[in-house]
Each structure stands twice: as structure tokens, then as C-alpha cells.
mmCIF file of C-alpha atoms in Angstrom:
data_model
loop_
_atom_site.group_PDB
_atom_site.id
_atom_site.type_symbol
_atom_site.label_atom_id
_atom_site.label_comp_id
_atom_site.label_asym_id
_atom_site.label_seq_id
_atom_site.Cartn_x
_atom_site.Cartn_y
_atom_site.Cartn_z
ATOM 1 C CA UNK A 1 -69.237 -160.123 -38.932
ATOM 2 C CA UNK A 2 -67.465 -161.922 -41.745
ATOM 3 C CA UNK A 3 -69.935 -161.658 -43.737
ATOM 4 C CA UNK A 4 -70.297 -157.891 -43.671
ATOM 5 C CA UNK A 5 -66.108 -157.165 -43.678
ATOM 6 C CA UNK A 6 -66.495 -159.605 -47.317
ATOM 7 C CA UNK A 7 -69.389 -157.591 -48.864
ATOM 8 C CA UNK A 8 -67.385 -153.854 -47.857
ATOM 9 C CA UNK A 9 -64.263 -155.418 -48.944
ATOM 10 C CA UNK A 10 -66.169 -156.414 -52.122
ATOM 11 C CA UNK A 11 -67.845 -153.268 -52.297
ATOM 12 C CA UNK A 12 -64.001 -151.920 -52.572
ATOM 13 C CA UNK A 13 -62.534 -153.594 -54.981
ATOM 14 C CA UNK A 14 -65.100 -152.853 -57.617
ATOM 15 C CA UNK A 15 -65.113 -148.989 -56.609
ATOM 16 C CA UNK A 16 -61.271 -149.663 -57.350
ATOM 17 C CA UNK A 17 -61.233 -152.495 -60.165
ATOM 18 C CA UNK A 18 -63.892 -152.070 -62.039
ATOM 19 C CA UNK A 19 -63.375 -148.564 -64.305
ATOM 20 C CA UNK A 20 -65.948 -145.615 -63.660
ATOM 21 C CA UNK A 21 -66.387 -142.741 -66.114
ATOM 22 C CA UNK A 22 -63.534 -140.538 -67.026
ATOM 23 C CA UNK A 23 -62.308 -137.299 -65.629
ATOM 24 C CA UNK A 24 -59.433 -135.809 -67.711
ATOM 25 C CA UNK A 25 -55.683 -137.705 -68.900
ATOM 26 C CA UNK A 26 -54.381 -139.111 -65.962
ATOM 27 C CA UNK A 27 -57.649 -140.747 -64.430
ATOM 28 C CA UNK A 28 -58.277 -141.913 -68.066
ATOM 29 C CA UNK A 29 -55.242 -143.676 -67.543
ATOM 30 C CA UNK A 30 -55.808 -145.399 -64.575
ATOM 31 C CA UNK A 31 -59.139 -147.119 -65.950
ATOM 32 C CA UNK A 32 -57.334 -148.173 -68.464
ATOM 33 C CA UNK A 33 -54.274 -149.669 -66.396
ATOM 34 C CA UNK A 34 -54.394 -153.713 -65.764
ATOM 35 C CA UNK A 35 -56.507 -154.346 -61.525
ATOM 36 C CA UNK A 36 -54.262 -156.130 -59.831
ATOM 37 C CA UNK A 37 -55.065 -157.956 -56.439
ATOM 38 C CA UNK A 38 -52.165 -158.794 -53.269
ATOM 39 C CA UNK A 39 -53.934 -161.797 -50.906
ATOM 40 C CA UNK A 40 -50.961 -161.808 -48.057
ATOM 41 C CA UNK A 41 -50.582 -162.960 -44.535
ATOM 42 C CA UNK A 42 -51.546 -159.010 -42.471
ATOM 43 C CA UNK A 43 -48.061 -156.962 -41.820
ATOM 44 C CA UNK A 44 -48.724 -157.726 -38.181
ATOM 45 C CA UNK A 45 -46.542 -160.398 -38.823
ATOM 46 C CA UNK A 46 -42.712 -159.474 -39.373
ATOM 47 C CA UNK A 47 -41.684 -161.824 -41.938
ATOM 48 C CA UNK A 48 -45.059 -160.093 -44.175
ATOM 49 C CA UNK A 49 -44.674 -157.067 -43.244
ATOM 50 C CA UNK A 50 -41.096 -157.101 -45.017
ATOM 51 C CA UNK A 51 -42.731 -158.641 -47.965
ATOM 52 C CA UNK A 52 -45.351 -155.862 -47.874
ATOM 53 C CA UNK A 53 -42.401 -153.293 -47.976
ATOM 54 C CA UNK A 54 -41.154 -154.621 -50.541
ATOM 55 C CA UNK A 55 -44.090 -154.508 -53.142
ATOM 56 C CA UNK A 56 -44.438 -150.866 -51.715
ATOM 57 C CA UNK A 57 -40.721 -150.273 -52.822
ATOM 58 C CA UNK A 58 -41.838 -151.609 -56.420
ATOM 59 C CA UNK A 59 -45.043 -150.585 -57.163
ATOM 60 C CA UNK A 60 -44.447 -146.531 -58.259
ATOM 61 C CA UNK A 61 -42.829 -148.202 -60.707
ATOM 62 C CA UNK A 62 -45.052 -150.886 -62.118
ATOM 63 C CA UNK A 63 -47.507 -150.143 -64.972
ATOM 64 C CA UNK A 64 -51.200 -151.816 -62.831
ATOM 65 C CA UNK A 65 -52.942 -150.543 -60.160
ATOM 66 C CA UNK A 66 -53.186 -152.870 -56.894
ATOM 67 C CA UNK A 67 -55.883 -153.468 -54.602
ATOM 68 C CA UNK A 68 -53.904 -154.663 -51.210
ATOM 69 C CA UNK A 69 -55.914 -157.824 -48.963
ATOM 70 C CA UNK A 70 -54.379 -159.219 -45.641
ATOM 71 C CA UNK A 71 -55.904 -161.596 -43.117
ATOM 72 C CA UNK A 72 -53.957 -163.585 -40.725
ATOM 73 C CA UNK A 73 -51.805 -167.162 -41.245
ATOM 74 C CA UNK A 74 -53.942 -169.883 -40.712
ATOM 75 C CA UNK A 75 -57.254 -168.279 -41.292
ATOM 76 C CA UNK A 76 -58.719 -169.959 -43.991
ATOM 77 C CA UNK A 77 -62.086 -169.328 -43.939
ATOM 78 C CA UNK A 78 -61.529 -165.346 -44.513
ATOM 79 C CA UNK A 79 -58.700 -166.411 -47.457
ATOM 80 C CA UNK A 80 -61.150 -168.460 -48.996
ATOM 81 C CA UNK A 81 -63.725 -164.961 -48.633
ATOM 82 C CA UNK A 82 -60.814 -163.000 -50.413
ATOM 83 C CA UNK A 83 -60.804 -165.348 -53.078
ATOM 84 C CA UNK A 84 -64.451 -165.362 -53.693
ATOM 85 C CA UNK A 85 -63.630 -161.511 -53.729
ATOM 86 C CA UNK A 86 -61.506 -162.101 -56.535
ATOM 87 C CA UNK A 87 -63.655 -163.888 -58.390
ATOM 88 C CA UNK A 88 -66.730 -161.679 -58.724
ATOM 89 C CA UNK A 89 -64.263 -158.916 -59.709
ATOM 90 C CA UNK A 90 -61.656 -161.177 -61.998
ATOM 91 C CA UNK A 91 -58.869 -158.566 -61.643
ATOM 92 C CA UNK A 92 -55.803 -158.742 -64.731
ATOM 93 C CA UNK A 93 -54.050 -160.612 -61.860
ATOM 94 C CA UNK A 94 -53.134 -161.878 -58.625
ATOM 95 C CA UNK A 95 -50.313 -161.789 -56.008
ATOM 96 C CA UNK A 96 -50.971 -164.577 -53.767
ATOM 97 C CA UNK A 97 -49.834 -165.949 -50.869
ATOM 98 C CA UNK A 98 -51.562 -168.898 -49.492
ATOM 99 C CA UNK A 99 -49.919 -169.652 -45.284
ATOM 100 C CA UNK A 100 -53.343 -171.603 -44.832
ATOM 101 C CA UNK A 101 -53.896 -175.794 -45.068
ATOM 102 C CA UNK A 102 -54.595 -176.097 -48.483
ATOM 103 C CA UNK A 103 -58.337 -177.357 -49.342
ATOM 104 C CA UNK A 104 -60.303 -178.502 -52.292
ATOM 105 C CA UNK A 105 -62.214 -175.015 -51.923
ATOM 106 C CA UNK A 106 -58.685 -173.778 -52.398
ATOM 107 C CA UNK A 107 -57.503 -175.127 -55.296
ATOM 108 C CA UNK A 108 -61.464 -175.279 -57.135
ATOM 109 C CA UNK A 109 -61.249 -170.806 -56.645
ATOM 110 C CA UNK A 110 -58.083 -171.130 -57.454
ATOM 111 C CA UNK A 111 -58.792 -173.286 -60.691
ATOM 112 C CA UNK A 112 -61.403 -170.494 -61.381
ATOM 113 C CA UNK A 113 -59.257 -167.649 -61.845
ATOM 114 C CA UNK A 114 -57.498 -169.435 -63.680
ATOM 115 C CA UNK A 115 -60.443 -170.092 -66.054
ATOM 116 C CA UNK A 116 -61.309 -166.576 -66.406
ATOM 117 C CA UNK A 117 -57.816 -165.322 -67.389
ATOM 118 C CA UNK A 118 -56.426 -164.007 -64.659
ATOM 119 C CA UNK A 119 -52.822 -164.211 -64.093
ATOM 120 C CA UNK A 120 -51.169 -165.821 -60.541
ATOM 121 C CA UNK A 121 -48.622 -165.371 -58.867
ATOM 122 C CA UNK A 122 -48.273 -167.717 -55.841
ATOM 123 C CA UNK A 123 -45.714 -166.537 -53.009
ATOM 124 C CA UNK A 124 -44.000 -168.737 -50.627
ATOM 125 C CA UNK A 125 -46.209 -172.115 -50.224
ATOM 126 C CA UNK A 126 -45.886 -174.200 -53.000
ATOM 127 C CA UNK A 127 -48.727 -176.118 -54.229
ATOM 128 C CA UNK A 128 -48.757 -179.265 -55.634
ATOM 129 C CA UNK A 129 -50.709 -177.672 -59.047
ATOM 130 C CA UNK A 130 -48.867 -176.229 -61.353
ATOM 131 C CA UNK A 131 -51.778 -175.234 -64.131
ATOM 132 C CA UNK A 132 -53.570 -173.936 -61.575
ATOM 133 C CA UNK A 133 -50.790 -170.750 -61.974
ATOM 134 C CA UNK A 134 -48.516 -168.984 -63.671
ATOM 135 C CA UNK A 135 -45.138 -168.553 -61.222
ATOM 136 C CA UNK A 136 -44.209 -169.337 -58.319
ATOM 137 C CA UNK A 137 -42.194 -167.025 -56.402
ATOM 138 C CA UNK A 138 -40.579 -169.197 -53.243
ATOM 139 C CA UNK A 139 -36.990 -170.067 -52.173
ATOM 140 C CA UNK A 140 -35.034 -173.078 -53.727
ATOM 141 C CA UNK A 141 -35.369 -175.915 -51.751
ATOM 142 C CA UNK A 142 -32.039 -177.973 -52.773
ATOM 143 C CA UNK A 143 -30.318 -175.159 -51.811
ATOM 144 C CA UNK A 144 -31.308 -174.616 -48.815
ATOM 145 C CA UNK A 145 -30.455 -178.524 -48.246
ATOM 146 C CA UNK A 146 -27.046 -177.815 -49.054
ATOM 147 C CA UNK A 147 -26.812 -174.709 -47.112
ATOM 148 C CA UNK A 148 -28.318 -176.155 -44.064
ATOM 149 C CA UNK A 149 -25.494 -178.961 -44.649
ATOM 150 C CA UNK A 150 -23.253 -176.541 -45.071
ATOM 151 C CA UNK A 151 -23.511 -175.276 -41.666
ATOM 152 C CA UNK A 152 -23.685 -178.490 -39.260
ATOM 153 C CA UNK A 153 -20.214 -179.458 -41.487
ATOM 154 C CA UNK A 154 -18.505 -176.461 -40.484
ATOM 155 C CA UNK A 155 -20.069 -175.975 -36.803
ATOM 156 C CA UNK A 156 -20.624 -179.956 -35.574
ATOM 157 C CA UNK A 157 -18.024 -181.497 -33.167
ATOM 158 C CA UNK A 158 -17.091 -184.460 -33.006
ATOM 159 C CA UNK A 159 -18.727 -186.420 -30.495
ATOM 160 C CA UNK A 160 -22.641 -184.711 -31.530
ATOM 161 C CA UNK A 161 -25.175 -185.631 -33.301
ATOM 162 C CA UNK A 162 -28.337 -184.961 -35.532
ATOM 163 C CA UNK A 163 -31.501 -184.933 -34.568
ATOM 164 C CA UNK A 164 -33.680 -184.591 -38.633
ATOM 165 C CA UNK A 165 -37.508 -183.880 -37.330
ATOM 166 C CA UNK A 166 -40.319 -184.214 -40.485
ATOM 167 C CA UNK A 167 -43.474 -185.841 -41.153
ATOM 168 C CA UNK A 168 -44.106 -189.669 -42.524
ATOM 169 C CA UNK A 169 -43.935 -190.218 -45.629
ATOM 170 C CA UNK A 170 -45.371 -189.613 -48.162
ATOM 171 C CA UNK A 171 -43.556 -186.864 -48.452
ATOM 172 C CA UNK A 172 -44.220 -182.932 -51.010
ATOM 173 C CA UNK A 173 -42.396 -182.568 -53.615
ATOM 174 C CA UNK A 174 -41.209 -179.423 -51.356
ATOM 175 C CA UNK A 175 -39.794 -181.799 -48.465
ATOM 176 C CA UNK A 176 -38.134 -184.390 -50.852
ATOM 177 C CA UNK A 177 -36.266 -182.062 -52.686
ATOM 178 C CA UNK A 178 -35.214 -180.371 -49.435
ATOM 179 C CA UNK A 179 -34.150 -184.050 -47.603
ATOM 180 C CA UNK A 180 -32.082 -184.892 -49.990
ATOM 181 C CA UNK A 181 -30.746 -182.134 -50.779
ATOM 182 C CA UNK A 182 -29.636 -182.466 -47.091
ATOM 183 C CA UNK A 183 -28.227 -185.629 -47.221
ATOM 184 C CA UNK A 184 -26.308 -185.253 -50.144
ATOM 185 C CA UNK A 185 -24.490 -182.203 -48.046
ATOM 186 C CA UNK A 186 -24.311 -184.627 -45.319
ATOM 187 C CA UNK A 187 -22.835 -187.638 -47.053
ATOM 188 C CA UNK A 188 -20.071 -185.416 -49.296
ATOM 189 C CA UNK A 189 -18.852 -184.288 -45.992
ATOM 190 C CA UNK A 190 -18.740 -188.212 -44.316
ATOM 191 C CA UNK A 191 -21.428 -186.887 -41.315
ATOM 192 C CA UNK A 192 -24.651 -188.602 -43.245
ATOM 193 C CA UNK A 193 -23.823 -191.092 -40.232
ATOM 194 C CA UNK A 194 -24.016 -189.049 -37.500
ATOM 195 C CA UNK A 195 -27.594 -187.823 -38.562
ATOM 196 C CA UNK A 196 -30.743 -189.585 -36.541
ATOM 197 C CA UNK A 197 -34.127 -189.090 -37.922
ATOM 198 C CA UNK A 198 -37.178 -188.749 -36.043
ATOM 199 C CA UNK A 199 -40.662 -188.606 -38.074
ATOM 200 C CA UNK A 200 -43.469 -188.078 -36.355
ATOM 201 C CA UNK A 201 -47.232 -186.733 -37.149
ATOM 202 C CA UNK A 202 -47.590 -182.869 -37.189
ATOM 203 C CA UNK A 203 -50.654 -182.706 -34.178
ATOM 204 C CA UNK A 204 -49.793 -180.730 -30.470
ATOM 205 C CA UNK A 205 -48.842 -182.201 -28.395
ATOM 206 C CA UNK A 206 -47.679 -185.468 -29.759
ATOM 207 C CA UNK A 207 -44.773 -183.892 -31.621
ATOM 208 C CA UNK A 208 -43.033 -181.930 -29.033
ATOM 209 C CA UNK A 209 -43.428 -185.289 -26.750
ATOM 210 C CA UNK A 210 -42.214 -186.908 -29.769
ATOM 211 C CA UNK A 211 -39.405 -184.709 -29.604
ATOM 212 C CA UNK A 212 -38.417 -184.853 -25.801
ATOM 213 C CA UNK A 213 -38.700 -188.801 -25.606
ATOM 214 C CA UNK A 214 -35.820 -188.524 -28.444
ATOM 215 C CA UNK A 215 -33.963 -185.667 -25.907
ATOM 216 C CA UNK A 216 -33.826 -187.229 -22.965
ATOM 217 C CA UNK A 217 -32.826 -191.200 -24.997
ATOM 218 C CA UNK A 218 -29.657 -189.541 -27.184
ATOM 219 C CA UNK A 219 -27.845 -187.632 -24.546
ATOM 220 C CA UNK A 220 -25.077 -186.779 -27.478
ATOM 221 C CA UNK A 221 -28.011 -184.601 -29.632
ATOM 222 C CA UNK A 222 -26.308 -181.101 -30.526
ATOM 223 C CA UNK A 223 -28.386 -179.304 -33.261
ATOM 224 C CA UNK A 224 -32.225 -180.898 -33.887
ATOM 225 C CA UNK A 225 -32.896 -180.034 -37.808
ATOM 226 C CA UNK A 226 -36.604 -178.891 -38.993
ATOM 227 C CA UNK A 227 -37.912 -179.327 -42.315
ATOM 228 C CA UNK A 228 -40.511 -177.579 -41.684
ATOM 229 C CA UNK A 229 -41.753 -174.413 -39.996
ATOM 230 C CA UNK A 230 -44.352 -175.911 -37.297
ATOM 231 C CA UNK A 231 -41.627 -179.021 -36.712
ATOM 232 C CA UNK A 232 -39.540 -175.382 -35.542
ATOM 233 C CA UNK A 233 -41.577 -174.551 -33.187
ATOM 234 C CA UNK A 234 -41.959 -178.129 -32.022
ATOM 235 C CA UNK A 235 -38.406 -178.044 -31.325
ATOM 236 C CA UNK A 236 -37.366 -174.767 -30.138
ATOM 237 C CA UNK A 237 -40.052 -175.547 -26.872
ATOM 238 C CA UNK A 238 -38.845 -178.827 -26.686
ATOM 239 C CA UNK A 239 -35.477 -177.717 -26.024
ATOM 240 C CA UNK A 240 -36.824 -174.793 -23.666
ATOM 241 C CA UNK A 241 -39.132 -177.258 -22.123
ATOM 242 C CA UNK A 242 -35.980 -179.035 -20.472
ATOM 243 C CA UNK A 243 -33.953 -175.957 -20.266
ATOM 244 C CA UNK A 244 -31.436 -176.252 -23.029
ATOM 245 C CA UNK A 245 -30.993 -174.064 -24.940
ATOM 246 C CA UNK A 246 -27.381 -173.236 -25.938
ATOM 247 C CA UNK A 247 -26.509 -177.199 -25.285
ATOM 248 C CA UNK A 248 -28.965 -178.097 -27.687
ATOM 249 C CA UNK A 249 -30.376 -175.568 -30.439
ATOM 250 C CA UNK A 250 -32.691 -175.384 -33.507
ATOM 251 C CA UNK A 251 -31.832 -175.345 -37.051
ATOM 252 C CA UNK A 252 -35.051 -174.856 -38.962
ATOM 253 C CA UNK A 253 -37.501 -173.476 -41.405
ATOM 254 C CA UNK A 254 -39.894 -170.662 -40.982
ATOM 255 C CA UNK A 255 -41.600 -167.283 -41.070
ATOM 256 C CA UNK A 256 -43.915 -166.641 -37.464
ATOM 257 C CA UNK A 257 -43.200 -164.175 -34.980
ATOM 258 C CA UNK A 258 -42.951 -166.611 -32.641
ATOM 259 C CA UNK A 259 -40.057 -168.461 -34.407
ATOM 260 C CA UNK A 260 -38.390 -165.607 -34.062
ATOM 261 C CA UNK A 261 -38.499 -164.684 -30.662
ATOM 262 C CA UNK A 262 -37.097 -168.690 -30.096
ATOM 263 C CA UNK A 263 -34.250 -167.378 -31.219
ATOM 264 C CA UNK A 264 -33.836 -164.283 -28.975
ATOM 265 C CA UNK A 265 -33.819 -166.660 -26.459
ATOM 266 C CA UNK A 266 -31.839 -168.719 -27.921
ATOM 267 C CA UNK A 267 -33.773 -172.126 -28.349
ATOM 268 C CA UNK A 268 -33.839 -171.679 -32.777
ATOM 269 C CA UNK A 269 -29.528 -170.819 -33.306
ATOM 270 C CA UNK A 270 -30.607 -170.010 -36.342
ATOM 271 C CA UNK A 271 -33.480 -169.834 -38.633
ATOM 272 C CA UNK A 272 -33.282 -170.228 -42.336
ATOM 273 C CA UNK A 273 -35.795 -167.714 -43.659
ATOM 274 C CA UNK A 274 -36.134 -166.032 -47.740
ATOM 275 C CA UNK A 275 -35.203 -162.919 -48.336
ATOM 276 C CA UNK A 276 -38.824 -161.169 -47.619
ATOM 277 C CA UNK A 277 -38.565 -157.812 -48.742
ATOM 278 C CA UNK A 278 -36.967 -159.713 -52.929
ATOM 279 C CA UNK A 279 -39.773 -161.881 -52.638
ATOM 280 C CA UNK A 280 -42.078 -158.945 -52.686
ATOM 281 C CA UNK A 281 -40.393 -156.651 -55.425
ATOM 282 C CA UNK A 282 -40.131 -159.583 -58.123
ATOM 283 C CA UNK A 283 -43.671 -159.911 -57.309
ATOM 284 C CA UNK A 284 -44.667 -156.787 -58.348
ATOM 285 C CA UNK A 285 -41.984 -156.921 -60.987
ATOM 286 C CA UNK A 286 -43.078 -160.500 -62.460
ATOM 287 C CA UNK A 287 -46.505 -159.777 -62.251
ATOM 288 C CA UNK A 288 -45.943 -157.036 -65.191
ATOM 289 C CA UNK A 289 -43.928 -158.938 -67.194
ATOM 290 C CA UNK A 290 -46.956 -161.498 -67.089
ATOM 291 C CA UNK A 291 -49.332 -158.268 -67.700
ATOM 292 C CA UNK A 292 -47.455 -157.218 -70.431
ATOM 293 C CA UNK A 293 -47.147 -160.588 -72.643
ATOM 294 C CA UNK A 294 -43.396 -160.799 -71.665
ATOM 295 C CA UNK A 295 -42.013 -164.865 -71.404
ATOM 296 C CA UNK A 296 -41.465 -165.619 -67.538
ATOM 297 C CA UNK A 297 -40.538 -169.045 -65.651
ATOM 298 C CA UNK A 298 -42.968 -171.151 -64.048
ATOM 299 C CA UNK A 299 -40.314 -170.721 -60.627
ATOM 300 C CA UNK A 300 -38.512 -168.196 -59.382
ATOM 301 C CA UNK A 301 -35.369 -168.535 -56.709
ATOM 302 C CA UNK A 302 -35.461 -166.251 -54.044
ATOM 303 C CA UNK A 303 -32.730 -165.931 -51.675
ATOM 304 C CA UNK A 304 -32.714 -167.540 -48.214
ATOM 305 C CA UNK A 305 -31.495 -165.553 -45.052
ATOM 306 C CA UNK A 306 -29.830 -167.392 -42.184
ATOM 307 C CA UNK A 307 -31.258 -165.106 -39.152
ATOM 308 C CA UNK A 308 -29.355 -165.680 -35.490
ATOM 309 C CA UNK A 309 -29.204 -164.090 -32.539
ATOM 310 C CA UNK A 310 -26.841 -161.546 -33.816
ATOM 311 C CA UNK A 311 -28.073 -160.667 -36.606
ATOM 312 C CA UNK A 312 -31.970 -160.895 -35.914
ATOM 313 C CA UNK A 313 -33.175 -157.146 -35.839
#
């Protein structure tokens, strides 16, 4: 079935991306316009729906023609098929949000696209190989760590403690920046001694079991601070399992529907989420600059929104 869908995608892309015969001045301009593919997670996800909305708001002002493709988060097979499609049609630009485990096959396809001269913008998920893309758009992880520390400095009571949850080292550059900035912010406020660390593997159900054990062993814990989206879900699940919402809550990063539901339930007090509409708008604007030869930065900062039960919509 997925093979049939891929062939259908290819046929549509060839119609839309490969110029046909001229049929008038307007069509001629369209045929000569740069072609860009956008490959992002499905609009069924509320965060990515906002990103798509930002793209749709900006695309009428762009000089390129955009074709849109989506996939379900974590569906690496479909994403790789869509990258195969991009290789086959060789668009002028690619706006890509890889919300999957990044494999060697993914990196090889990205490398091939760059070698073909495709302008590549990566959204949200930082990747290690900077030579494989032109520009990255996402939150600044140093800012994220600082904002997290500032929130705790304002809300932590004298007898309360924090459990910081993440994977064991070695850390990615993204995670290291976030942790270092958080620790610096807490140290500046004299609160770092009240931060305990739980390093657990990203494995289900072990990650949740380790968090449950930590909660049972320290009755002074007030906040579970998670440094990645899956750990945010693990921590919220553990809080709910112990019947602790509002006594112990999570401060974490994430963009999933499940995380938003935990906010509504009270298990997550604050969900740190990048401004999704801004992410979509900026991706179109920067692709325009890349295609017209303007100087661009390697990395662009997207604002951080603090999602709470009071402002969630």
C-alpha cells in the first residue's frame, strides 16, 4: 500500500514540479518559478497544524511554488519514501521537519539532495551534520534552559526540590546546551543544590518505572524537569499513576497531542513549546531568501511559548 502511495506522490510531484507546456503569461510565470517541497508531520497534530498554518499564511507572498507532503510523527518509512520522491524530482528547495529517529539512510538522502543543489531548511529537530542543510529553524536551547530556570526561581518554595530527567551521557549538543544553561540559571539563583538528576534510558516502561521509584524515594520533590519530549510524557504518566497532579508536576518540552492532554489534566504544569505559527512563517521567508541568493544565517531562533492549563486552547 505504501509503495502505491509513493508512486502516486511521485506522479503528482512530476506534474507540479516539472514544467509543462506554456499556456499564457500567468502560467509561464508559474512554470518558471522555483519549486519547493514541504515535508512535515501531519496537521492532525495540533503543534504541526500551527506550523502548516504559518506556511499557508506566508506562501501567497512567496515567488516559489510549494507542494506539500505530510507523514505521521515517528513514521520513518514514509518520511524516507518522501525523501526518495524529493531525490527523483529534484526541487529547488526543501522545507523538512524530521520528527523520526534519524538513521544512516536519512542522512544519506539528505546529503544527496544537498549535492544536487537543493536548498534545505530543517525545522524543529536539530541534526548533527550541518553540511547537509542550509538553515535550521528552532528554539534556542540556551534560552530554553534559562527560561526554565527563571520559572523555577519564581515558583519553587523553600522546602521543595527538583528532579531533572534526561538520558545518560554522551549528550547531543542540543541537550548539552539546554542542561548547561538551566544549571547556570539555577546556580545564579542559589538553587542548584536542590536539583537532583535522574539519568534513565529512553525505554518503555523502564523510564516510567525509574521516575516512579525516584518519586517514592523523595517526598520533597515538587517539579519533574524533563529535557526532551518523550521524557516529558514519561514523567507526566508517572505523576498520574501516583495520583499526584498539582502536588508534583512536570515542566518539560514537547509538541504532541498527548503532552497537551497532560497539561489539561494538571500533570504538566508548563509545556515549553516553540511558537509554531512563527516557525512556519519564517520557513517560507527564509526559503525565499535562499532561492534569491540573499545571505542567510545557519541558525534562526524561534520564540518559546509557555503552555499552561490557563492558556491552552
